[in-house]
Amino acid sequence: MADPPRHLLAIEGLQPPPITALLDLAESYVLLNRSGQTARDLLRGRTLINLFFEDSTRTRTSFELAGKRLGADVINMAVASSSVNKGETLLDTAATLNAMHCDLLVVRHNQSGAPNLLAQKVDAAVINAGDGTHEHPTQALLDALTIRRRTGRIAGLVVAICGDIVHSRVARSNIHLLTTLGARVRVVGPPTLIPAAIERLGVAVFHDMAEGLAGADVVMMLRLQRERMIGGLVPSAREYFRFWGLDAAKLAKAAPAAIVMHPGPMNRGIEIDSLVADDPARSVIREQVEMGVAVRMAVLDTLARARPKLRND
Amino acid sequence: MTDLLFTRVRLLDPASGLDRPGALLVRDGAILDFGAALGQPEGAEVIDGAGAVLCPGLVDLRAALGEPGFEYRETIGSAALAAAAGGITTIAVLPDSRPAIDDPALVQFLRARGDATGSLTLLPYGAVTRGCRGEELAEFGLLREAGAIAFSDGARTIGPASLMRRALSYAHGFGARIVQHPEEPSLAAGAAATEGELATRLGLPGIPACAEAIMVVRDIHLAELTGGMVHFSRLSTAAALDLVRAAKSRGLPVTCDTAPPYFALNEMAIGEFRSYAKLSPPLRAEADRAAVAAALADGTIDAVVSDHQPRDADDKRLPFAEAAPGGAGLATLLAVTLAEVHGGRLSLTRAVELLTAAPAALFGIAAGRLQKGAPADLCLFHLDRAWRVVAGELPGKAQNTPFDGRALEGRVIGTWKAGRRVFG
């Protein structure tokens, strides 16, 4: 058997067995979390550093909670990207972290590939918590866990990922994960927000929501950054909502029991209508947050097990 | 100076079509004679080539040397070491240094700095615009008089069509070429790789490959309009090469070059964010790479240039989109080009022509041929000797080679500048 991976940098390249193993382990953490218990012996004495070069209260808190429930010492380091540009480089940061004997390093960065660069230089296991427009592996894992718990499977499902695909690391990780597990993935959005050659990743491209959502089992909405409108990729919020915002009428094109997902934070009235986002029968958005903690516990647990035992110091 | 006699060499001079075993005699720094067999003058130093190729010292039409302004990346002294190790004895040096080469005194300064190395002739480009800022035209006439070989804004595209029109038109009056970095700036802004599947997978902002052809087609029209001469540097796409091919067949004064990465690598060299493979223009898809290789053989491409762009670790050890583009190219120029010969896609004569006589003829440089009475700028290389490119072990300061780890066949064993051995 191959060595277990040292880092979690991307979903691309992972085979179905390790993905399924992570999802199965995460299931057990869902039960543990719901029981109100913790497993503080698992990561006792391990140091987890949340290194966030980009603000994200949601993801950072989720990793922090996951680490604490497993007993790790959790430290949050928020580094504004601008101050890094002014002096300390990413690799200076890596040297600092090595000196701190960090075991697990969670990295969020606005540049694609930054965690890969860090992983070459740090001793810690690196977990990509979102890099530029490249990948966001734990988001895809938590989405898959949410889908699996709701529908009982992933293989054969039709999943429509809608909105700003070109700037979305969530979309890329989900495309890799869902196609690897046998789902039929569609991407839906205006042509200016669909990246070149995306069909080479094994997805079908739609520009019309009614067509893209037809018969879908899962509708996954993405956040539209306001600066995309300033950048001229979309003329206005109202036009975007009219053609690509998810409302009840568009959702009616999907399968009758289709679930609605969103990685958050939502722009209500731009990519999603509140009536849909808050509909307990369809929206699983809150459940996604719960699954996030369980999935991150599974990832931390798995990577920590793959590391040599604690230093004898 | 003692006489220098090369014996048992394969004399290769693409300009005259010479390719045969023989000998060559150097006296007082100039080529005195060459032929099938030469007598050995008394006291001459003899270099036994044992079958190695003796050709003119290479003429490189495009390199940035770090100096002035970026000495932490490369200096003229360190670049001279790398050039000598690569068999290069003449370099046209880009003007987008700091300060930019937009003043006659700077042209003279660079020429003198080259002469001071004793191993390298430096032929500066003049800036097209003051400071290479893309605004007002530089003093073409005075720069030309001081020895500027042609005009370019270096890595910056001459963007506005009105500016390019004026530059072509005004340079035409001085018989000088405008050397363009053909890339439509508004399509390239902020981008790090060629748009397509790889850039999409890696989440990197992409430049559509047609950004090159768009600028080439515009500038061909402007050359036709003004009668000016345009030279496109580092062509890397099939579409742009087709345009140049068609323009040449119509007799327009349009020429172009490329650099080894564009016929020896494709975008897959980026792998997982390898910033040493981040170049400008970016590496392309395989079909474009193959088209560049084919255009070397069919004559569409007039010269192969090193496009030496020295970068240090701090420029490169950054997330891919933030890393500086550019690769070191002096030491690998010949061997990577020879790989096309070993692969059977290019004749040896054509390969050496693209590195010597062709670039010299393009800019009217008195170099790049074996000629009696001419300075003995010579390159002696072993066609088959294998070596491996290792970043960190290259001659000179810049180590940012996109060919790191690559095994190559063809190695320079000696370089002479005006009869003086400068390498080997």
XYZ file of C-alpha atoms in Angstrom:
737
model
C 0.000 0.000 0.000
C 1.171 3.492 -0.754
C 2.206 5.760 2.070
C -0.695 7.793 3.391
C -0.535 11.352 2.052
C 1.369 13.791 4.232
C -0.762 16.797 3.339
C -4.209 17.631 2.050
C -3.486 20.163 -0.676
C -6.074 19.249 -3.278
C -8.859 16.843 -4.095
C -7.523 16.416 -7.635
C -5.491 13.223 -7.735
C -7.218 11.522 -4.789
C -8.716 8.116 -5.546
C -12.146 7.013 -4.293
C -10.926 4.859 -1.339
C -9.190 7.623 0.655
C -12.089 9.987 -0.023
C -14.624 7.425 1.169
C -12.480 6.629 4.196
C -12.471 10.301 5.182
C -16.236 10.548 4.731
C -16.794 7.392 6.795
C -14.567 8.674 9.575
C -16.369 12.026 9.464
C -19.702 10.211 9.911
C -18.445 8.876 13.214
C -17.476 12.397 14.272
C -20.966 13.660 13.436
C -22.310 11.177 15.960
C -19.662 12.085 18.520
C -20.355 15.801 18.152
C -24.091 15.287 18.448
C -23.575 13.231 21.611
C -21.840 16.211 23.186
C -18.674 14.222 23.777
C -15.139 14.949 22.612
C -12.077 12.868 21.799
C -9.437 14.966 23.441
C -6.831 12.248 23.692
C -6.465 11.876 19.916
C -4.488 15.030 19.217
C -3.252 15.714 22.749
C 0.141 17.390 22.627
C -0.214 18.220 18.950
C -0.067 21.801 17.779
C -2.486 23.038 15.127
C -1.866 26.435 13.608
C -4.551 28.191 11.605
C -2.579 30.401 9.218
C -5.026 32.672 7.463
C -3.728 35.148 4.915
C -7.304 35.892 3.939
C -10.201 36.550 6.296
C -12.586 33.705 6.858
C -14.270 33.525 10.234
C -16.360 30.554 9.169
C -13.605 28.228 7.972
C -11.150 29.252 10.665
C -13.702 28.681 13.430
C -14.611 25.309 11.971
C -10.977 24.155 11.978
C -10.462 25.622 15.444
C -13.416 23.731 16.829
C -12.344 20.524 15.071
C -8.851 20.783 16.530
C -10.087 21.530 20.027
C -12.577 18.659 20.029
C -9.676 16.342 19.270
C -7.540 17.853 22.014
C -4.981 19.752 19.916
C -3.425 23.014 21.020
C -4.905 25.446 18.517
C -3.299 28.743 17.602
C -4.785 31.239 15.160
C -2.439 33.391 13.114
C -4.080 35.980 10.937
C -1.653 37.514 8.485
C -2.843 40.207 6.163
C -1.528 39.418 2.698
C -0.396 42.991 2.313
C 2.044 42.799 5.205
C 3.538 39.663 3.702
C 4.034 41.506 0.444
C 5.820 44.277 2.278
C 8.458 42.130 3.867
C 8.180 38.665 5.266
C 7.796 36.130 2.525
C 5.744 32.991 2.668
C 8.971 31.071 3.149
C 10.044 33.233 6.088
C 6.711 32.310 7.612
C 7.462 28.637 6.946
C 10.779 28.914 8.781
C 9.030 30.537 11.744
C 6.460 27.760 11.869
C 9.135 25.076 11.757
C 10.803 26.688 14.745
C 7.486 26.467 16.605
C 7.246 22.704 15.963
C 3.823 22.923 14.453
C 2.234 19.525 13.652
C -0.773 20.529 11.602
C -0.874 23.679 9.536
C -4.162 24.929 8.119
C -3.541 27.497 5.380
C -5.864 29.924 3.670
C -4.263 32.166 1.024
C -5.491 34.339 -1.812
C -2.960 32.865 -4.257
C -3.398 29.541 -6.023
C -0.598 27.153 -5.090
C 0.531 28.961 -1.913
C -0.126 25.867 0.271
C 1.875 23.720 -2.181
C 4.805 26.099 -1.780
C 4.517 26.020 2.021
C 4.239 22.234 2.037
C 7.668 22.030 0.374
C 9.225 23.975 3.220
C 7.418 23.170 6.458
C 7.679 20.047 8.582
C 3.985 20.172 9.477
C 1.190 18.422 7.635
C -0.385 21.142 5.496
C -4.136 21.362 5.033
C -5.340 23.643 2.285
C -8.215 25.721 3.639
C -8.682 27.475 0.313
C -6.022 28.819 -2.074
C -6.866 31.495 -4.598
C -9.069 30.033 -7.300
C -7.455 26.597 -7.073
C -8.975 24.279 -4.440
C -10.828 24.123 -1.143
C -10.635 20.403 -0.327
C -12.415 20.344 3.048
C -15.351 22.257 1.589
C -15.774 19.567 -1.076
C -15.530 16.842 1.562
C -18.162 18.462 3.759
C -20.404 18.979 0.737
C -20.036 15.321 -0.204
C -20.795 14.227 3.346
C -23.894 16.424 3.396
C -25.082 15.000 0.069
C -24.390 11.432 1.102
C -26.278 11.762 4.367
C -29.265 13.325 2.624
C -29.498 11.102 -0.437
C -27.659 7.995 0.698
C -25.232 8.011 -2.208
C -23.130 10.102 -4.581
C -22.624 7.848 -7.589
C -25.216 8.518 -10.256
C -26.518 11.774 -8.780
C -26.893 14.814 -11.015
C -25.227 17.788 -9.353
C -25.546 21.309 -10.786
C -22.869 23.756 -9.593
C -24.122 27.240 -10.402
C -22.713 30.740 -10.639
C -19.166 32.088 -10.570
C -17.242 28.962 -11.530
C -14.166 30.746 -12.853
C -13.212 32.278 -9.519
C -14.371 29.378 -7.377
C -12.010 27.007 -5.616
C -15.119 25.393 -4.103
C -16.339 24.504 -7.586
C -13.009 22.998 -8.618
C -12.683 20.801 -5.529
C -16.300 19.705 -5.812
C -15.934 18.872 -9.493
C -12.918 16.655 -8.762
C -14.497 14.954 -5.780
C -17.975 14.389 -7.162
C -16.795 13.130 -10.559
C -14.305 10.827 -8.810
C -17.159 9.298 -6.813
C -19.309 8.884 -9.934
C -21.715 11.820 -9.839
C -22.736 13.567 -13.074
C -21.653 17.148 -12.619
C -22.931 20.171 -14.516
C -21.676 23.708 -14.254
C -24.170 26.490 -14.914
C -23.472 30.191 -15.291
C -22.871 33.076 -17.674
C -20.069 32.359 -20.177
C -17.910 35.080 -18.605
C -17.888 33.130 -15.336
C -17.149 29.687 -16.830
C -13.404 28.933 -17.093
C -11.796 27.801 -20.337
C -11.814 24.069 -21.079
C -13.738 23.238 -17.896
C -15.438 20.393 -19.780
C -12.038 18.679 -19.764
C -12.584 18.163 -16.041
C -15.504 15.884 -16.864
C -18.418 18.273 -16.480
C -21.208 19.447 -18.782
C -21.525 23.209 -19.298
C -24.852 25.070 -19.296
C -25.548 28.768 -19.582
C -29.277 28.523 -19.013
C -30.448 27.736 -15.468
C -33.638 25.953 -16.538
C -31.641 23.589 -18.734
C -28.816 23.181 -16.255
C -31.110 22.441 -13.351
C -33.456 20.102 -15.236
C -33.706 16.932 -13.183
C -30.801 17.809 -10.898
C -30.646 16.030 -7.541
C -28.365 18.621 -5.988
C -28.226 22.354 -6.698
C -25.049 23.911 -5.425
C -24.961 27.707 -5.516
C -21.736 29.722 -5.373
C -21.079 33.143 -3.969
C -20.765 35.978 -6.475
C -18.164 38.487 -5.319
C -19.290 42.064 -5.780
C -15.986 42.962 -7.427
C -16.859 40.629 -10.294
C -19.489 43.111 -11.314
C -17.011 45.956 -11.090
C -14.680 43.826 -13.215
C -17.324 43.850 -15.913
C -17.950 40.111 -16.002
C -21.592 40.644 -15.084
C -23.411 43.900 -15.830
C -25.526 44.163 -12.679
C -26.808 42.319 -9.635
C -30.400 42.485 -10.814
C -29.544 40.995 -14.187
C -27.515 38.280 -12.498
C -30.337 37.409 -10.129
C -32.865 37.407 -12.951
C -30.931 34.820 -15.001
C -28.735 32.911 -12.536
C -30.108 33.588 -9.056
C -31.823 30.578 -7.532
C -35.463 31.196 -6.789
C -38.421 28.858 -6.405
C -39.302 29.004 -10.097
C -35.830 27.921 -11.210
C -35.601 25.320 -8.477
C -38.853 23.810 -9.729
C -36.912 22.591 -12.797
C -34.764 20.356 -10.598
C -35.792 16.924 -9.313
C -38.728 17.093 -6.879
C -36.609 16.310 -3.823
C -33.522 18.226 -4.947
C -31.449 19.734 -2.166
C -29.981 23.231 -2.219
C -26.447 23.944 -1.028
C -24.294 27.040 -0.586
C -20.773 27.245 0.865
C -21.554 30.598 2.495
C -21.532 33.394 3.153
C -24.618 33.974 1.002
C -25.499 37.082 -0.975
C -29.247 36.950 -0.552
C -31.035 38.404 -3.541
C -28.011 38.026 -5.799
C -27.261 34.338 -6.211
C -30.003 32.952 -4.000
C -33.483 33.975 -2.917
C -34.172 33.896 0.843
C -37.282 31.802 0.366
C -35.155 29.040 -1.094
C -32.169 29.497 1.225
C -34.348 29.260 4.313
C -36.665 26.464 3.152
C -35.991 23.611 5.606
C -37.378 21.061 3.152
C -34.812 21.915 0.476
C -31.932 23.884 1.932
C -29.143 21.953 3.664
C -26.994 25.036 4.144
C -26.976 24.837 7.936
C -26.210 21.135 7.847
C -23.185 21.899 5.666
C -21.746 23.939 8.523
C -22.228 21.043 10.962
C -20.614 18.609 8.534
C -17.714 21.004 8.180
C -16.552 20.452 11.738
C -16.882 16.655 11.457
C -15.016 16.511 8.144
C -12.192 18.671 9.486
C -11.903 16.419 12.540
C -11.569 13.457 10.188
C -8.891 15.215 8.136
C -6.876 16.313 11.188
C -7.157 12.854 12.719
C -6.085 11.098 9.509
C -3.105 13.360 8.822
C -1.954 13.266 12.451
C -2.016 9.454 12.405
C 0.132 9.462 9.273
C 2.801 11.516 11.027
C 5.592 10.066 13.110
C 4.812 10.016 16.801
C 5.494 12.996 18.995
C 9.060 14.145 19.174
C 10.871 12.677 22.111
C 11.844 15.978 23.720
C 49.795 36.871 -29.597
C 50.755 33.361 -30.637
C 49.020 31.771 -33.580
C 46.173 29.401 -32.810
C 45.583 26.377 -34.991
C 42.454 24.254 -34.730
C 42.996 20.828 -36.219
C 40.647 17.907 -36.809
C 37.537 20.053 -36.443
C 34.266 19.888 -38.331
C 34.175 23.362 -39.869
C 30.615 24.591 -39.921
C 29.699 27.945 -41.455
C 26.028 28.133 -42.365
C 26.472 31.498 -44.103
C 28.662 29.931 -46.791
C 27.266 26.413 -46.588
C 30.622 25.075 -45.412
C 30.439 21.799 -43.493
C 33.529 19.637 -43.718
C 36.437 18.324 -41.690
C 39.388 20.645 -41.644
C 41.515 23.131 -39.796
C 41.382 26.835 -38.958
C 44.202 29.240 -38.216
C 43.902 32.338 -36.048
C 46.496 35.094 -36.111
C 46.376 38.324 -34.133
C 42.812 37.637 -33.030
C 41.461 37.224 -36.550
C 40.717 34.246 -38.750
C 43.688 33.964 -41.101
C 42.724 30.863 -43.013
C 40.681 27.702 -42.904
C 40.355 24.661 -45.104
C 40.768 20.912 -45.439
C 44.341 20.992 -44.165
C 46.622 23.804 -43.084
C 50.317 23.879 -42.353
C 51.282 24.439 -38.742
C 53.114 27.745 -38.259
C 56.048 27.576 -35.927
C 55.116 28.211 -32.307
C 51.394 27.973 -32.927
C 49.175 26.705 -30.163
C 47.321 23.675 -31.456
C 43.801 22.768 -30.436
C 42.995 19.228 -31.502
C 39.237 19.197 -32.011
C 39.021 15.415 -32.388
C 35.983 15.817 -34.615
C 34.165 18.491 -32.607
C 32.240 21.184 -34.471
C 33.913 24.568 -34.911
C 31.393 27.267 -35.787
C 31.093 31.038 -35.430
C 30.538 32.314 -31.894
C 26.798 32.451 -31.280
C 24.854 35.671 -31.763
C 22.003 36.071 -29.270
C 19.435 38.709 -30.185
C 17.649 38.880 -26.865
C 18.906 38.869 -23.302
C 18.415 40.899 -20.164
C 21.645 41.071 -18.181
C 20.520 42.557 -14.882
C 22.750 45.563 -15.313
C 22.078 48.385 -14.794
C 19.574 48.237 -11.960
C 19.057 44.569 -11.177
C 22.551 43.488 -10.180
C 21.154 41.112 -7.562
C 19.880 38.993 -10.450
C 22.863 39.122 -12.785
C 25.702 41.423 -13.683
C 27.380 41.881 -17.019
C 30.346 40.050 -15.543
C 28.308 37.040 -14.432
C 26.308 37.016 -17.655
C 29.577 37.026 -19.599
C 30.592 33.805 -17.827
C 27.273 32.180 -18.684
C 27.442 33.402 -22.274
C 30.974 32.094 -22.763
C 29.949 28.720 -21.359
C 27.108 28.738 -23.874
C 29.360 29.562 -26.837
C 27.825 33.042 -27.187
C 30.136 35.906 -28.170
C 27.627 38.599 -29.181
C 24.470 39.627 -27.323
C 21.795 42.164 -28.144
C 20.844 43.393 -24.687
C 17.324 44.520 -23.823
C 16.723 48.159 -22.913
C 14.222 47.753 -20.068
C 16.861 47.990 -17.375
C 16.865 50.600 -14.635
C 17.512 53.155 -15.978
C 16.118 52.167 -19.350
C 18.429 52.497 -22.335
C 16.799 55.614 -23.724
C 19.825 57.875 -23.851
C 22.823 57.708 -26.203
C 25.248 57.806 -23.270
C 23.718 54.620 -21.887
C 24.158 52.855 -25.217
C 27.825 53.790 -25.232
C 28.151 52.762 -21.593
C 26.765 49.282 -22.261
C 28.932 48.760 -25.327
C 31.975 49.717 -23.298
C 30.942 47.414 -20.456
C 30.702 44.577 -22.934
C 34.130 45.295 -24.372
C 35.541 45.395 -20.838
C 34.518 41.777 -20.285
C 36.905 40.758 -23.030
C 34.588 37.908 -23.925
C 31.420 39.490 -25.154
C 30.233 42.114 -27.614
C 27.175 43.855 -26.173
C 24.875 45.470 -28.686
C 22.216 47.442 -26.824
C 18.674 47.886 -28.000
C 17.436 51.418 -27.719
C 14.145 52.001 -25.958
C 11.170 52.680 -28.204
C 9.733 54.999 -25.579
C 11.413 57.032 -22.847
C 11.869 54.857 -19.781
C 10.188 52.033 -21.727
C 7.012 53.512 -20.270
C 4.988 53.327 -23.457
C 4.417 57.078 -23.797
C 6.768 59.378 -25.753
C 9.155 58.100 -28.413
C 12.829 57.937 -27.505
C 15.516 59.614 -29.640
C 15.892 56.915 -32.285
C 18.357 58.885 -34.370
C 20.759 59.708 -31.561
C 20.437 56.231 -30.075
C 21.125 54.679 -33.459
C 24.169 56.888 -33.925
C 25.464 55.780 -30.522
C 25.160 52.157 -31.637
C 21.657 50.967 -30.755
C 21.077 47.861 -32.805
C 17.275 48.119 -33.014
C 14.425 49.423 -30.868
C 12.311 47.648 -28.310
C 10.524 48.262 -25.039
C 11.747 44.894 -23.767
C 9.145 42.947 -21.837
C 6.567 45.661 -22.402
C 4.338 45.417 -25.435
C 4.108 48.552 -27.532
C 0.400 48.716 -26.817
C -1.496 51.561 -28.456
C -1.758 51.111 -32.218
C -1.097 54.834 -32.718
C 2.196 54.584 -30.795
C 3.308 51.519 -32.753
C 2.428 53.242 -35.992
C 4.577 56.238 -35.104
C 7.450 54.074 -33.882
C 7.492 51.986 -37.071
C 7.211 55.023 -39.238
C 9.921 57.058 -37.486
C 12.343 54.141 -37.117
C 11.962 53.420 -40.814
C 13.677 56.723 -41.552
C 16.760 55.437 -39.726
C 16.584 51.965 -41.242
C 15.958 50.422 -37.842
C 13.677 47.609 -36.775
C 11.056 47.750 -34.068
C 11.167 44.616 -31.931
C 7.785 43.828 -30.449
C 6.729 41.637 -27.521
C 3.514 40.559 -29.210
C 0.848 40.208 -26.577
C -2.378 42.231 -26.463
C -1.962 43.878 -23.038
C -5.644 44.025 -22.123
C -5.950 40.269 -22.569
C -2.755 39.570 -20.648
C -3.277 41.802 -17.605
C -2.784 39.903 -14.361
C -2.409 36.556 -16.064
C 0.131 33.877 -15.228
C -0.321 31.014 -17.700
C -1.889 30.193 -21.038
C -5.646 29.953 -20.761
C -6.861 26.386 -21.051
C -7.316 23.165 -19.166
C -4.105 23.409 -17.135
C -4.693 27.006 -15.991
C -8.271 26.099 -15.149
C -7.185 23.094 -13.064
C -4.560 25.096 -11.206
C -6.850 28.069 -10.733
C -4.390 30.401 -12.436
C -5.521 33.491 -14.329
C -4.989 32.755 -18.019
C -3.911 34.643 -21.134
C -5.696 33.359 -24.211
C -3.120 32.130 -26.729
C -4.671 34.401 -29.379
C -3.382 37.472 -27.473
C -0.187 36.873 -29.478
C -1.768 36.570 -32.927
C -3.985 39.608 -32.282
C -0.918 41.804 -31.781
C 0.953 40.196 -34.678
C -1.854 40.788 -37.147
C -2.194 44.407 -36.047
C 1.516 45.083 -36.346
C 1.758 43.428 -39.756
C -0.914 45.854 -40.948
C 0.969 48.768 -39.399
C 4.236 47.650 -41.001
C 2.495 47.571 -44.340
C 0.963 50.986 -43.701
C 4.225 52.650 -42.678
C 6.812 50.662 -44.622
C 8.551 50.129 -41.262
C 10.235 46.893 -40.265
C 8.730 44.890 -37.440
C 10.365 41.968 -35.673
C 8.309 39.773 -33.354
C 10.265 38.316 -30.505
C 9.617 34.898 -28.934
C 6.750 33.754 -31.102
C 5.077 30.845 -29.408
C 1.816 30.063 -31.172
C 0.840 28.427 -34.441
C -1.589 31.229 -35.285
C 1.055 33.957 -34.992
C 3.548 31.939 -37.048
C 0.957 31.445 -39.782
C 0.488 35.220 -39.943
C 4.237 35.821 -40.217
C 4.553 33.114 -42.850
C 1.821 34.752 -44.923
C 3.307 38.242 -44.476
C 6.725 37.016 -45.592
C 5.243 35.372 -48.661
C 3.796 38.779 -49.554
C 7.262 40.276 -49.238
C 6.520 42.417 -46.181
C 9.453 43.426 -43.927
C 8.313 41.164 -41.112
C 10.663 38.869 -39.194
C 10.539 36.901 -35.963
C 12.459 34.805 -33.491
C 11.665 32.297 -30.817
C 13.423 30.974 -27.734
C 14.197 27.358 -26.748
C 11.412 26.960 -24.163
C 8.809 27.477 -26.864
C 9.964 24.550 -28.993
C 11.314 22.337 -26.217
C 8.666 22.646 -23.500
C 4.922 22.888 -23.269
C 2.741 24.199 -20.466
C 2.858 20.880 -18.631
C 6.321 21.934 -17.412
C 4.445 24.109 -14.902
C 3.372 20.896 -13.170
C 2.239 21.813 -9.686
C 3.049 25.505 -9.694
C 6.742 25.360 -10.742
C 7.593 29.032 -10.910
C 10.821 28.367 -12.870
C 8.511 27.437 -15.733
C 6.706 30.755 -15.487
C 7.809 32.635 -18.586
C 6.635 35.534 -20.704
C 5.010 34.698 -23.032
C 3.738 31.744 -21.028
C 4.463 28.189 -22.111
C 1.810 26.943 -24.527
C -0.172 23.857 -25.357
C 1.572 20.974 -27.142
C 0.145 21.816 -30.588
C 1.672 25.288 -30.412
C 5.019 23.899 -29.269
C 5.052 21.565 -32.243
C 4.201 24.440 -34.592
C 7.152 26.458 -33.296
C 9.493 23.507 -33.846
C 8.195 23.123 -37.401
C 8.661 26.844 -38.090
C 12.366 26.588 -37.213
C 12.868 24.202 -40.077
C 10.664 25.873 -42.693
C 12.293 29.292 -42.370
C 9.375 31.176 -40.833
C 11.470 31.763 -37.737
C 14.569 33.831 -38.482
C 16.533 33.301 -35.282
C 16.634 31.479 -31.978
C 17.310 33.760 -29.011
C 18.157 32.890 -25.420
C 15.569 35.285 -23.937
C 17.801 35.198 -20.885
C 15.790 36.752 -18.043
C 17.737 36.381 -14.815
C 15.691 36.058 -11.621
C 16.807 35.279 -8.107
C 15.203 33.012 -5.531
C 13.161 35.840 -4.023
C 11.682 36.597 -7.449
C 10.688 32.982 -7.933
C 9.926 31.419 -4.546
C 6.463 32.914 -4.446
C 2.982 31.679 -5.215
C 2.928 31.119 -8.982
C 0.874 34.155 -9.981
C 3.125 36.438 -7.905
C 6.433 34.976 -9.087
C 8.390 36.973 -11.671
C 8.232 35.507 -15.176
C 11.413 34.684 -17.054
C 14.041 31.995 -17.402
C 17.819 31.888 -17.562
C 18.794 30.895 -21.091
C 22.408 31.619 -22.005
C 24.055 28.370 -20.955
C 21.371 26.137 -22.483
C 20.725 27.984 -25.767
C 22.870 25.772 -27.989
C 22.185 22.398 -26.404
C 18.401 22.787 -26.310
C 18.455 23.850 -29.956
C 20.646 20.859 -30.808
C 17.986 18.589 -29.314
C 15.957 19.421 -32.428
C 18.878 18.168 -34.515
C 19.184 14.962 -32.512
C 15.437 14.505 -32.842
C 15.776 14.614 -36.622
C 13.566 17.681 -37.041
C 16.296 20.168 -37.949
C 19.564 19.933 -39.839
C 22.718 20.812 -37.951
C 23.472 23.583 -40.441
C 20.047 25.158 -40.003
C 20.262 24.903 -36.216
C 23.623 26.672 -36.160
C 22.436 29.188 -38.736
C 19.535 30.152 -36.456
C 22.097 30.881 -33.744
C 24.775 32.638 -35.810
C 24.495 33.921 -39.370
C 20.722 34.397 -39.423
C 20.442 36.650 -36.348
C 23.568 38.560 -37.429
C 22.142 39.193 -40.890
C 18.799 40.267 -39.449
C 20.287 43.191 -37.527
C 23.286 43.773 -39.781
C 25.779 42.602 -37.177
C 29.313 41.879 -38.428
C 29.554 38.485 -36.746
C 28.163 35.011 -37.011
C 30.286 33.691 -39.889
C 33.677 32.154 -40.557
C 35.389 34.738 -42.680
C 39.024 35.343 -43.380
C 40.113 38.569 -41.750
C 37.153 38.699 -39.366
C 37.643 38.576 -35.582
C 38.048 34.982 -34.436
C 34.805 34.654 -32.452
C 34.477 30.890 -32.329
C 32.537 28.153 -30.635
C 33.844 24.607 -30.431
C 31.243 22.086 -29.382
C 30.807 18.390 -29.092
C 27.634 17.403 -30.893
C 26.876 14.284 -28.846
C 28.359 14.868 -25.418
C 25.614 14.496 -22.805
C 25.105 16.634 -19.729
C 22.348 17.454 -17.311
C 21.001 20.909 -16.556
C 21.031 21.507 -12.810
C 19.653 24.745 -11.367
C 22.212 25.874 -8.832
C 25.152 24.627 -10.879
C 24.839 26.803 -13.979
C 27.616 29.238 -14.898
C 26.812 32.853 -13.964
C 24.527 34.147 -11.298
C 21.044 33.399 -12.634
C 19.922 29.850 -11.896
C 16.268 30.128 -12.877
C 16.338 27.663 -15.742
C 13.068 26.156 -16.951
C 15.137 23.143 -18.058
C 16.195 22.060 -14.568
C 16.913 18.334 -14.520
C 16.808 17.919 -18.282
C 19.385 15.707 -19.966
C 20.853 17.331 -23.077
C 23.214 16.243 -25.825
C 25.661 18.763 -27.202
C 28.162 20.606 -25.107
C 30.355 23.634 -25.676
C 33.980 22.681 -25.057
C 35.583 25.977 -25.910
C 34.708 29.580 -26.754
C 37.055 32.170 -28.242
C 36.540 35.921 -28.471
C 38.809 37.631 -31.015
C 41.139 34.678 -30.757
C 41.319 34.657 -26.968
C 39.997 31.630 -25.147
C 37.166 32.710 -22.841
C 35.742 29.326 -21.964
C 36.893 25.720 -21.746
